[in-house]
Amino acid sequence: MSGWYEISKSSNGQFRFVLKAANAETILTSELYTTRAAADGGIAAVQTNSPLDERYEKKSTKDGHPYFNLKAANHQVIGSSEAYSSDAACDKGIASVKVNGPSKVIKDKTLPVL
């Protein structure tokens, strides 16, 4: 099984998506979007941009842990990773987003559970 997206609604009514790897680990988290349509657009942007090396920006937290942002062609951040323990782990995270980002599977967590 490959990765998938999960879209959910925050307590203030905004939308967010995460990209999950095949092992169900979250590998990329979006910003908050005011509409579902905007969040769907963010997913489409990840699907398009995730395979491209030049769309990744490596950064470090204040305490020195590496993480990365995935950016669109207009340089806007589409999603961010967790903080990693090493540069090698961060590189593995990027590789995982490259593999799983094109996924078309979207699990909608905004719908009521029946």
Short mmCIF file of N, CA and C in Angstrom, two decimals:
data_model
loop_
_atom_site.label_atom_id
_atom_site.label_comp_id
_atom_site.label_asym_id
_atom_site.label_seq_id
_atom_site.Cartn_x
_atom_site.Cartn_y
_atom_site.Cartn_z
N MET A 1 0.84 -1.19 0.00
CA MET A 1 0.00 0.00 0.00
C MET A 1 0.88 1.24 0.00
N SER A 2 0.47 2.24 -0.72
CA SER A 2 1.22 3.49 -0.72
C SER A 2 0.57 4.45 0.26
N GLY A 3 1.10 5.66 0.31
CA GLY A 3 0.61 6.65 1.25
C GLY A 3 -0.74 7.23 0.86
N TRP A 4 -1.23 8.13 1.72
CA TRP A 4 -2.52 8.77 1.50
C TRP A 4 -2.57 10.09 2.25
N TYR A 5 -3.58 10.85 1.94
CA TYR A 5 -3.85 12.11 2.61
C TYR A 5 -5.02 11.93 3.57
N GLU A 6 -4.95 12.62 4.69
CA GLU A 6 -6.09 12.70 5.61
C GLU A 6 -6.41 14.16 5.78
N ILE A 7 -7.65 14.52 5.54
CA ILE A 7 -8.08 15.90 5.71
C ILE A 7 -9.00 15.96 6.92
N SER A 8 -8.77 16.95 7.77
CA SER A 8 -9.55 17.06 9.00
C SER A 8 -9.88 18.53 9.26
N LYS A 9 -10.76 18.72 10.23
CA LYS A 9 -11.20 20.06 10.60
C LYS A 9 -10.70 20.35 12.01
N SER A 10 -10.13 21.54 12.20
CA SER A 10 -9.63 21.92 13.52
C SER A 10 -10.79 22.41 14.40
N SER A 11 -10.49 22.64 15.66
CA SER A 11 -11.53 23.07 16.60
C SER A 11 -12.12 24.43 16.22
N ASN A 12 -11.37 25.24 15.46
CA ASN A 12 -11.89 26.55 15.04
C ASN A 12 -12.54 26.51 13.66
N GLY A 13 -12.77 25.30 13.12
CA GLY A 13 -13.49 25.15 11.87
C GLY A 13 -12.65 25.23 10.61
N GLN A 14 -11.34 25.35 10.76
CA GLN A 14 -10.47 25.40 9.59
C GLN A 14 -10.03 23.98 9.21
N PHE A 15 -9.51 23.86 8.01
CA PHE A 15 -9.13 22.56 7.47
C PHE A 15 -7.62 22.40 7.41
N ARG A 16 -7.18 21.16 7.58
CA ARG A 16 -5.76 20.81 7.51
C ARG A 16 -5.66 19.43 6.89
N PHE A 17 -4.57 19.19 6.20
CA PHE A 17 -4.33 17.83 5.73
C PHE A 17 -2.95 17.38 6.16
N VAL A 18 -2.82 16.07 6.27
CA VAL A 18 -1.53 15.45 6.51
C VAL A 18 -1.32 14.41 5.43
N LEU A 19 -0.07 14.20 5.08
CA LEU A 19 0.31 13.13 4.17
C LEU A 19 0.87 12.02 5.03
N LYS A 20 0.32 10.83 4.86
CA LYS A 20 0.76 9.66 5.62
C LYS A 20 1.54 8.71 4.71
N ALA A 21 2.59 8.12 5.25
CA ALA A 21 3.33 7.08 4.54
C ALA A 21 2.56 5.77 4.66
N ALA A 22 2.99 4.76 3.93
CA ALA A 22 2.32 3.46 3.95
C ALA A 22 2.23 2.86 5.35
N ASN A 23 3.18 3.22 6.24
CA ASN A 23 3.17 2.71 7.61
C ASN A 23 2.31 3.56 8.55
N ALA A 24 1.53 4.50 7.97
CA ALA A 24 0.61 5.39 8.69
C ALA A 24 1.31 6.51 9.46
N GLU A 25 2.60 6.67 9.28
CA GLU A 25 3.32 7.77 9.91
C GLU A 25 3.07 9.06 9.13
N THR A 26 2.81 10.15 9.86
CA THR A 26 2.64 11.45 9.22
C THR A 26 3.99 11.95 8.75
N ILE A 27 4.07 12.30 7.44
CA ILE A 27 5.34 12.75 6.88
C ILE A 27 5.30 14.20 6.40
N LEU A 28 4.10 14.79 6.33
CA LEU A 28 3.97 16.19 5.93
C LEU A 28 2.66 16.72 6.49
N THR A 29 2.70 17.94 7.03
CA THR A 29 1.51 18.57 7.59
C THR A 29 1.30 19.92 6.93
N SER A 30 0.07 20.21 6.56
CA SER A 30 -0.24 21.48 5.91
C SER A 30 -0.47 22.58 6.93
N GLU A 31 -0.61 23.79 6.40
CA GLU A 31 -1.07 24.91 7.20
C GLU A 31 -2.58 24.76 7.36
N LEU A 32 -3.20 25.69 8.08
CA LEU A 32 -4.66 25.70 8.19
C LEU A 32 -5.25 26.47 7.01
N TYR A 33 -6.34 25.95 6.48
CA TYR A 33 -7.06 26.58 5.37
C TYR A 33 -8.46 26.94 5.84
N THR A 34 -8.98 28.07 5.37
CA THR A 34 -10.31 28.50 5.80
C THR A 34 -11.42 27.74 5.11
N THR A 35 -11.14 27.15 3.94
CA THR A 35 -12.18 26.39 3.22
C THR A 35 -11.67 25.01 2.84
N ARG A 36 -12.59 24.11 2.64
CA ARG A 36 -12.25 22.77 2.18
C ARG A 36 -11.64 22.82 0.78
N ALA A 37 -12.18 23.68 -0.06
CA ALA A 37 -11.66 23.81 -1.42
C ALA A 37 -10.19 24.24 -1.42
N ALA A 38 -9.83 25.13 -0.51
CA ALA A 38 -8.44 25.57 -0.42
C ALA A 38 -7.54 24.42 0.05
N ALA A 39 -8.03 23.63 1.00
CA ALA A 39 -7.26 22.47 1.46
C ALA A 39 -7.09 21.45 0.33
N ASP A 40 -8.15 21.24 -0.46
CA ASP A 40 -8.04 20.35 -1.62
C ASP A 40 -7.01 20.88 -2.61
N GLY A 41 -6.96 22.19 -2.77
CA GLY A 41 -5.94 22.80 -3.63
C GLY A 41 -4.54 22.58 -3.09
N GLY A 42 -4.40 22.61 -1.79
CA GLY A 42 -3.11 22.32 -1.17
C GLY A 42 -2.66 20.89 -1.43
N ILE A 43 -3.59 19.95 -1.35
CA ILE A 43 -3.28 18.55 -1.65
C ILE A 43 -2.83 18.43 -3.11
N ALA A 44 -3.56 19.08 -4.01
CA ALA A 44 -3.18 19.04 -5.42
C ALA A 44 -1.78 19.61 -5.64
N ALA A 45 -1.45 20.66 -4.89
CA ALA A 45 -0.11 21.26 -5.00
C ALA A 45 0.97 20.29 -4.52
N VAL A 46 0.70 19.54 -3.44
CA VAL A 46 1.66 18.53 -2.98
C VAL A 46 1.81 17.44 -4.04
N GLN A 47 0.69 16.98 -4.58
CA GLN A 47 0.75 15.94 -5.61
C GLN A 47 1.63 16.37 -6.79
N THR A 48 1.54 17.62 -7.18
CA THR A 48 2.30 18.15 -8.31
C THR A 48 3.77 18.40 -7.97
N ASN A 49 4.02 18.99 -6.80
CA ASN A 49 5.36 19.47 -6.46
C ASN A 49 6.24 18.48 -5.70
N SER A 50 5.65 17.48 -5.05
CA SER A 50 6.44 16.58 -4.21
C SER A 50 7.52 15.80 -4.94
N PRO A 51 7.37 15.45 -6.23
CA PRO A 51 8.45 14.72 -6.90
C PRO A 51 9.68 15.58 -7.25
N LEU A 52 9.58 16.89 -7.12
CA LEU A 52 10.61 17.80 -7.62
C LEU A 52 11.62 18.20 -6.54
N ASP A 53 12.89 17.85 -6.73
CA ASP A 53 13.94 18.16 -5.75
C ASP A 53 13.98 19.63 -5.35
N GLU A 54 13.82 20.50 -6.35
CA GLU A 54 13.97 21.94 -6.09
C GLU A 54 12.86 22.53 -5.23
N ARG A 55 11.83 21.76 -4.93
CA ARG A 55 10.71 22.26 -4.13
C ARG A 55 10.93 22.06 -2.62
N TYR A 56 12.04 21.41 -2.24
CA TYR A 56 12.29 21.15 -0.83
C TYR A 56 13.28 22.16 -0.27
N GLU A 57 12.95 22.67 0.90
CA GLU A 57 13.82 23.60 1.59
C GLU A 57 14.13 23.02 2.97
N LYS A 58 15.40 22.70 3.19
CA LYS A 58 15.81 22.18 4.50
C LYS A 58 16.06 23.35 5.44
N LYS A 59 15.62 23.17 6.67
CA LYS A 59 15.78 24.20 7.69
C LYS A 59 16.14 23.51 9.01
N SER A 60 16.38 24.32 10.03
CA SER A 60 16.66 23.79 11.37
C SER A 60 15.80 24.52 12.39
N THR A 61 15.37 23.77 13.40
CA THR A 61 14.64 24.39 14.51
C THR A 61 15.62 25.21 15.34
N LYS A 62 15.10 25.98 16.27
CA LYS A 62 15.96 26.81 17.13
C LYS A 62 16.98 25.97 17.89
N ASP A 63 16.60 24.73 18.21
CA ASP A 63 17.54 23.87 18.94
C ASP A 63 18.35 22.96 18.02
N GLY A 64 18.33 23.25 16.72
CA GLY A 64 19.23 22.57 15.79
C GLY A 64 18.74 21.31 15.12
N HIS A 65 17.47 20.97 15.29
CA HIS A 65 16.95 19.76 14.65
C HIS A 65 16.51 20.07 13.21
N PRO A 66 16.91 19.23 12.27
CA PRO A 66 16.54 19.48 10.87
C PRO A 66 15.07 19.16 10.59
N TYR A 67 14.49 19.93 9.69
CA TYR A 67 13.16 19.66 9.15
C TYR A 67 13.12 20.24 7.75
N PHE A 68 12.02 20.04 7.04
CA PHE A 68 11.94 20.60 5.70
C PHE A 68 10.55 21.16 5.42
N ASN A 69 10.51 22.08 4.49
CA ASN A 69 9.27 22.60 3.93
C ASN A 69 9.20 22.17 2.48
N LEU A 70 8.00 21.86 2.04
CA LEU A 70 7.73 21.62 0.62
C LEU A 70 7.09 22.90 0.10
N LYS A 71 7.65 23.45 -0.98
CA LYS A 71 7.16 24.71 -1.53
C LYS A 71 6.59 24.53 -2.92
N ALA A 72 5.63 25.37 -3.25
CA ALA A 72 5.05 25.40 -4.60
C ALA A 72 5.98 26.23 -5.50
N ALA A 73 5.66 26.27 -6.78
CA ALA A 73 6.46 27.02 -7.74
C ALA A 73 6.54 28.51 -7.39
N ASN A 74 5.50 29.02 -6.69
CA ASN A 74 5.50 30.43 -6.29
C ASN A 74 6.21 30.67 -4.96
N HIS A 75 6.89 29.64 -4.46
CA HIS A 75 7.69 29.69 -3.22
C HIS A 75 6.85 29.71 -1.94
N GLN A 76 5.55 29.51 -2.05
CA GLN A 76 4.70 29.40 -0.86
C GLN A 76 4.89 28.02 -0.24
N VAL A 77 4.94 27.95 1.08
CA VAL A 77 5.05 26.67 1.77
C VAL A 77 3.72 25.94 1.67
N ILE A 78 3.78 24.69 1.18
CA ILE A 78 2.58 23.86 1.06
C ILE A 78 2.44 22.98 2.31
N GLY A 79 3.57 22.50 2.81
CA GLY A 79 3.56 21.62 3.97
C GLY A 79 4.92 21.57 4.62
N SER A 80 4.94 21.13 5.87
CA SER A 80 6.17 21.05 6.65
C SER A 80 6.28 19.67 7.29
N SER A 81 7.52 19.26 7.50
CA SER A 81 7.77 17.98 8.16
C SER A 81 7.85 18.17 9.66
N GLU A 82 8.00 17.06 10.35
CA GLU A 82 8.33 17.10 11.76
C GLU A 82 9.81 17.46 11.89
N ALA A 83 10.26 17.70 13.09
CA ALA A 83 11.69 17.88 13.34
C ALA A 83 12.33 16.50 13.46
N TYR A 84 13.46 16.33 12.82
CA TYR A 84 14.15 15.04 12.81
C TYR A 84 15.36 15.06 13.73
N SER A 85 15.86 13.87 14.05
CA SER A 85 17.01 13.75 14.94
C SER A 85 18.34 13.93 14.21
N SER A 86 18.32 13.79 12.88
CA SER A 86 19.57 13.91 12.11
C SER A 86 19.27 14.34 10.68
N ASP A 87 20.30 14.80 9.99
CA ASP A 87 20.16 15.16 8.58
C ASP A 87 19.77 13.94 7.75
N ALA A 88 20.32 12.79 8.08
CA ALA A 88 20.00 11.56 7.34
C ALA A 88 18.52 11.21 7.49
N ALA A 89 17.98 11.36 8.68
CA ALA A 89 16.56 11.08 8.91
C ALA A 89 15.70 12.09 8.14
N CYS A 90 16.13 13.33 8.08
CA CYS A 90 15.41 14.36 7.32
C CYS A 90 15.41 14.00 5.83
N ASP A 91 16.55 13.55 5.32
CA ASP A 91 16.64 13.14 3.92
C ASP A 91 15.70 11.97 3.62
N LYS A 92 15.57 11.04 4.58
CA LYS A 92 14.63 9.93 4.41
C LYS A 92 13.19 10.43 4.38
N GLY A 93 12.91 11.46 5.18
CA GLY A 93 11.57 12.05 5.18
C GLY A 93 11.25 12.67 3.83
N ILE A 94 12.21 13.39 3.25
CA ILE A 94 12.02 13.98 1.93
C ILE A 94 11.78 12.88 0.91
N ALA A 95 12.58 11.82 0.96
CA ALA A 95 12.41 10.70 0.02
C ALA A 95 11.02 10.09 0.15
N SER A 96 10.52 10.00 1.37
CA SER A 96 9.19 9.42 1.59
C SER A 96 8.10 10.32 1.01
N VAL A 97 8.24 11.64 1.18
CA VAL A 97 7.25 12.56 0.60
C VAL A 97 7.30 12.48 -0.92
N LYS A 98 8.49 12.33 -1.50
CA LYS A 98 8.60 12.21 -2.96
C LYS A 98 7.85 10.97 -3.46
N VAL A 99 7.93 9.88 -2.73
CA VAL A 99 7.27 8.63 -3.13
C VAL A 99 5.76 8.68 -2.87
N ASN A 100 5.36 9.20 -1.72
CA ASN A 100 3.96 9.15 -1.31
C ASN A 100 3.14 10.37 -1.72
N GLY A 101 3.79 11.48 -2.00
CA GLY A 101 3.10 12.72 -2.34
C GLY A 101 2.16 12.64 -3.53
N PRO A 102 2.52 11.92 -4.60
CA PRO A 102 1.62 11.84 -5.75
C PRO A 102 0.34 11.03 -5.52
N SER A 103 0.18 10.41 -4.36
CA SER A 103 -0.99 9.59 -4.07
C SER A 103 -2.29 10.34 -4.35
N LYS A 104 -3.26 9.63 -4.88
CA LYS A 104 -4.59 10.20 -5.14
C LYS A 104 -5.59 9.81 -4.05
N VAL A 105 -5.14 9.04 -3.05
CA VAL A 105 -6.03 8.56 -1.99
C VAL A 105 -6.19 9.66 -0.94
N ILE A 106 -7.44 10.06 -0.70
CA ILE A 106 -7.75 11.08 0.30
C ILE A 106 -8.80 10.52 1.25
N LYS A 107 -8.46 10.49 2.53
CA LYS A 107 -9.39 10.02 3.56
C LYS A 107 -9.95 11.26 4.25
N ASP A 108 -11.25 11.42 4.16
CA ASP A 108 -11.92 12.61 4.69
C ASP A 108 -12.33 12.38 6.14
N LYS A 109 -11.65 13.03 7.06
CA LYS A 109 -11.96 12.90 8.48
C LYS A 109 -12.94 14.00 8.94
N THR A 110 -13.44 14.80 7.99
CA THR A 110 -14.38 15.86 8.34
C THR A 110 -15.81 15.37 8.34
N LEU A 111 -16.04 14.19 7.78
CA LEU A 111 -17.39 13.66 7.70
C LEU A 111 -17.79 13.03 9.03
N PRO A 112 -19.05 13.15 9.42
CA PRO A 112 -19.49 12.53 10.69
C PRO A 112 -19.41 11.02 10.60
N VAL A 113 -19.05 10.41 11.72
CA VAL A 113 -18.99 8.95 11.79
C VAL A 113 -20.40 8.45 12.09
N LEU A 114 -20.88 7.54 11.27
CA LEU A 114 -22.23 7.02 11.45
C LEU A 114 -22.23 5.75 12.26
#
